[in-house]
Each structure stands twice: as C-alpha cells, then as structure tokens.
Short mmCIF file of C-alpha atoms in Angstrom, two decimals:
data_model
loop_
_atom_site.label_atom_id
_atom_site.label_comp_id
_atom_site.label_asym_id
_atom_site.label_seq_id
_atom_site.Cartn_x
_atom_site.Cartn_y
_atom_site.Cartn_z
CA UNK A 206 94.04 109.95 84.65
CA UNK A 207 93.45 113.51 84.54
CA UNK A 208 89.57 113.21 84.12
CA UNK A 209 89.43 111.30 87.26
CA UNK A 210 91.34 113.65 89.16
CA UNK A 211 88.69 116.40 87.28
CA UNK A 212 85.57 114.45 88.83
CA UNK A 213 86.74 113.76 92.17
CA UNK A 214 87.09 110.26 92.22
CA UNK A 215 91.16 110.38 92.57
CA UNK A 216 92.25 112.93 94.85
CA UNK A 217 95.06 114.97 93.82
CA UNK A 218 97.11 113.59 97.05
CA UNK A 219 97.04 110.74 95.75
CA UNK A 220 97.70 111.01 92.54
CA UNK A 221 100.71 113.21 93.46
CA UNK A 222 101.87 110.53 95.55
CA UNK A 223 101.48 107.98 92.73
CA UNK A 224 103.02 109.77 89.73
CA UNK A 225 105.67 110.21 92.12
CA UNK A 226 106.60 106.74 93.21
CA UNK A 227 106.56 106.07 89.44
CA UNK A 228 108.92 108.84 88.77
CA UNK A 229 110.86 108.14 91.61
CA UNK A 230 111.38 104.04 90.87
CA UNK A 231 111.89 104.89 87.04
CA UNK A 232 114.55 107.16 87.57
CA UNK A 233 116.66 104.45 89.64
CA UNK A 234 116.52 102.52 86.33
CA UNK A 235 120.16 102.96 84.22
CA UNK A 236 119.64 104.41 80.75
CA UNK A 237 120.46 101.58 78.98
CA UNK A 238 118.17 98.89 80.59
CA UNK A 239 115.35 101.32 79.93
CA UNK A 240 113.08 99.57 77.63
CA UNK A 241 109.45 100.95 75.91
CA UNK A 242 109.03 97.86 74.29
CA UNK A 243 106.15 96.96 76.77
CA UNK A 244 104.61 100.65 76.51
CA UNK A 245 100.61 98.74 76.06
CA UNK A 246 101.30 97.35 79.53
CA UNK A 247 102.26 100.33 81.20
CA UNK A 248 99.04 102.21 79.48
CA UNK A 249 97.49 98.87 80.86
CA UNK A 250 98.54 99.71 84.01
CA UNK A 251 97.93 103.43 84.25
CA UNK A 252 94.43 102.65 83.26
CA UNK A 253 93.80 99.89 85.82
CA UNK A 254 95.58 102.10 88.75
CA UNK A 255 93.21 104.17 88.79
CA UNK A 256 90.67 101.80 90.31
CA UNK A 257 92.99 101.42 93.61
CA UNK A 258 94.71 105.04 94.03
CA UNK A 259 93.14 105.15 97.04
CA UNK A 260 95.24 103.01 99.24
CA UNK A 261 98.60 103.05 99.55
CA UNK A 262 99.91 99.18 99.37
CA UNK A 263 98.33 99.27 95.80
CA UNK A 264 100.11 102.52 94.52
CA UNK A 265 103.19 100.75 96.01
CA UNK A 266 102.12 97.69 94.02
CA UNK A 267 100.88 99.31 90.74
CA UNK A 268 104.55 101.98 90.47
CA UNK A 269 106.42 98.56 91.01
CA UNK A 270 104.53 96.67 88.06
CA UNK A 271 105.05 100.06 86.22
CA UNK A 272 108.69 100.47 86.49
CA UNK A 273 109.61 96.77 86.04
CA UNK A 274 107.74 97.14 82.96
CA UNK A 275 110.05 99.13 81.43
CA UNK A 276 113.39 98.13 82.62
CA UNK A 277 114.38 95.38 80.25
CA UNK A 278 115.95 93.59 83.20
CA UNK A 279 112.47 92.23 84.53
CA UNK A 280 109.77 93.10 82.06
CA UNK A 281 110.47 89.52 80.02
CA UNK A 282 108.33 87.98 82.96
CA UNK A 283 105.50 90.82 82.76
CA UNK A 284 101.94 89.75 81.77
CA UNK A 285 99.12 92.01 81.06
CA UNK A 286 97.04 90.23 83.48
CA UNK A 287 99.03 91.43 86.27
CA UNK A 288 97.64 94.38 86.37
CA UNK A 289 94.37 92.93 85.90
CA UNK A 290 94.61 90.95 89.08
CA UNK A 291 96.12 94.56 90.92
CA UNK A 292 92.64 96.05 90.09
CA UNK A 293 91.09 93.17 91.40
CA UNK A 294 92.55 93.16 94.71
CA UNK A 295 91.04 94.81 97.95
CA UNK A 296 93.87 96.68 100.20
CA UNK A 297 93.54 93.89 102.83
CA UNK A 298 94.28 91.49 99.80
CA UNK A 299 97.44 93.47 98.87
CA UNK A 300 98.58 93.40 102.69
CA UNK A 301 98.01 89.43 103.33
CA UNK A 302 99.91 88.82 100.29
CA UNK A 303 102.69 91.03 100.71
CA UNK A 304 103.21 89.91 104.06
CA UNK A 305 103.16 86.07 102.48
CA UNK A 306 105.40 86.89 100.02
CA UNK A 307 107.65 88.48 103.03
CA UNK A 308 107.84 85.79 105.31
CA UNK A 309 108.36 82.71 102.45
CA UNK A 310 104.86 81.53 102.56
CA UNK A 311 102.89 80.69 106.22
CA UNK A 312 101.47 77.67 107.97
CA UNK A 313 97.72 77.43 107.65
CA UNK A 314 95.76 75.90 110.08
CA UNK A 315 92.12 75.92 111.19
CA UNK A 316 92.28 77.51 115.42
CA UNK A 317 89.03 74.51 116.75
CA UNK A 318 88.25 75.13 120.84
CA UNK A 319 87.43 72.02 122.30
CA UNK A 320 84.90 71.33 125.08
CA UNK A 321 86.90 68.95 127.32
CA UNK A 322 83.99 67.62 129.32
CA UNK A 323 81.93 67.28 126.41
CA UNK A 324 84.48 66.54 123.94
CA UNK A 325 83.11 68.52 121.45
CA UNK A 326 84.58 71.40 119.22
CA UNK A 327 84.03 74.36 117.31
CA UNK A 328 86.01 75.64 114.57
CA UNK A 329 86.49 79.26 114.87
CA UNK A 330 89.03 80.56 112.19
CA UNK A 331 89.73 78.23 109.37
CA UNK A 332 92.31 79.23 106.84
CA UNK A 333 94.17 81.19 109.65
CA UNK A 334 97.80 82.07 108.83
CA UNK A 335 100.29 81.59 112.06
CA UNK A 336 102.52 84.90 112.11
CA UNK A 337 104.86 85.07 114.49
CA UNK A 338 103.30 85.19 117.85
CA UNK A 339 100.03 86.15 116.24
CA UNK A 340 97.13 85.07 113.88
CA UNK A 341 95.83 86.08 110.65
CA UNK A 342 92.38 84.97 109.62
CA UNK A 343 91.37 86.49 106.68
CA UNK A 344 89.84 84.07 104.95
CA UNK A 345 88.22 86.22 101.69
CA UNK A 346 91.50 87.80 101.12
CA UNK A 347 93.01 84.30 101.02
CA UNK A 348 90.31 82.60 98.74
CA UNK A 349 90.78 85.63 96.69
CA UNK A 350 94.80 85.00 96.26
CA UNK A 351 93.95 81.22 95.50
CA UNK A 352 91.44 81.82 92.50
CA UNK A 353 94.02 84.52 91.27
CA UNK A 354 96.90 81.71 91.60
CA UNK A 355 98.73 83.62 93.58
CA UNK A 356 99.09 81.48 96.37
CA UNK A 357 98.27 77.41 96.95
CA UNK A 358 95.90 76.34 99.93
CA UNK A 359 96.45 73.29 100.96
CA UNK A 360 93.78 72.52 103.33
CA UNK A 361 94.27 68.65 103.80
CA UNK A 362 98.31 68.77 104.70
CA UNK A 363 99.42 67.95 108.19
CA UNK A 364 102.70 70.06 109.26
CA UNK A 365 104.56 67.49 111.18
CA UNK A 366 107.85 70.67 111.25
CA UNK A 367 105.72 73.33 113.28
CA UNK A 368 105.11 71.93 115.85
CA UNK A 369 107.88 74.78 117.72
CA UNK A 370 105.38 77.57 115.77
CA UNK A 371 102.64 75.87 117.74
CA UNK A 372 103.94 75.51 121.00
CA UNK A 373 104.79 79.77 120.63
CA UNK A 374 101.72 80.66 119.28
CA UNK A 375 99.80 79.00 122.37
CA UNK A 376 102.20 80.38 124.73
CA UNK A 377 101.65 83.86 123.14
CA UNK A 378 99.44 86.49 124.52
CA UNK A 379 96.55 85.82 122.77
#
C-alpha cells in the first residue's frame, strides 16, 4: 500500500493504525494455529483495504478478515468475496450491520402517522430497525446488506412477539 500512502490518498494515520490492528490481532494467534495457506486472500485483502482506510469500523473489519485468514482455526470458512463485499461497503453500512450482528438480528417495521380525522396515513420510514428505545432508518445501507446476502428482509412478516418492543418504543422519547 505504500504507493497510496506516497500519493496521498491513505494517510499515514491511518495506515499506522491499520498495520497495527493487523499486527496486534495476529500476534494473539498461537504459533501453531498460524496458517499461510490462504496467503492470496490476505494479498486479496490488503489490496481491497485500501479502498476503506479511511474509516475506522472498516479497518476494524478488514484486520479481522485478515487475521482469521491466517489462523487455521477460522480461515476454513473464508471466501475471497469477503473482502470483496468489505470494499463494497459504505462506513454507515459497516455500522448497521455490526450493530445487527450485535443485537441477534432486529425487528423491521415501516413507522406510518395516521390522520385520525381523516383516516389517512403516510409512511415515513420504511425498513426502520427498532433499537432499543430508538429507531434506525437507513434504508440504502439495509438494501445494500440484502443484495450482499448479508442479511434477509422480510418485508411481508407480521411480529405477533414485539408487541412489548412496541409499546417501549412509543413510550420512548422520541
């Protein structure tokens, strides 16, 4: 990566911080479950890091692909197009799945106000993600995650077990 670092387009923070994540989560791998078997992938991955240096959930992301690639614990399940979909990925991607991944997969819903008089509605945020107290619409980074496979919309499924999610998210200072 050193001509990118040469031209400016990956500053040397950042590429300090990178190679050292990857140092850092390679050395916590014992001697013996080190494995260059997969050494294209991590070349793989090098190469399509340096597309995304610049924010920090994808370092995180790309020195975790790199280091799982060669501990022979984990790198059985390692494709090349990981990385692929890595360089794909916006930040905001990244984040939305990570925090999926975190909390076992979310309730989507679609937030509709309703005109009571009328009886008419609006809907304002499809694809929204119930978190917690909160809301997450972020509906590119999710129809980005469902053409990479990386996560399953299904848009026409009733939750008849949230209904305590619901009743806290409404009561919630929104």
């Amino acid at each position: 990566l050193d001509p990118l670092v040469k031209y400016n387009i990956v500053k040397d923070a950042e590429m300090h911080d990178f190679t050292d994540k990857v140092k850092n989560k390679t050395e916590t791998i014992p001697v013996e479950n080190r494995d260059d078997s997969k050494i294209g992938l991590v070349y793989k991955a090098m190469e399509d890091s340096a597309y995304q240096l610049d924010e920090e959930t994808l370092r995180d992301m790309f020195s975790n692909l790199i280091s799982s690639t060669v501990d022979n614990r984990k790198n059985n399940n390692i494709k090349p197009l990981f990385s692929t979909i890595l360089k794909d990925l916006t930040s905001t991607d990244a984040q939305v799945f990570e925090l999926i991944y975190k909390e076992n997969g979310m309730p989507m819903v679609a937030i509709r106000l309703d005109n009571k008089e009328t009886g008419y509605g609006i809907t304002v945020n499809a694809n929204t993600l119930l978190y917690k107290d909160s809301f997450i619409s972020k509906r590119t980074s999710l129809e980005t995650l469902s053409h990479f496979g990386l996560i399953k919309m299904e848009t026409d499924t009733r939750f008849a077990s949230a209904n305590q999610q619901y009743k806290d998210f409404t009561e919630s200072e929104l």
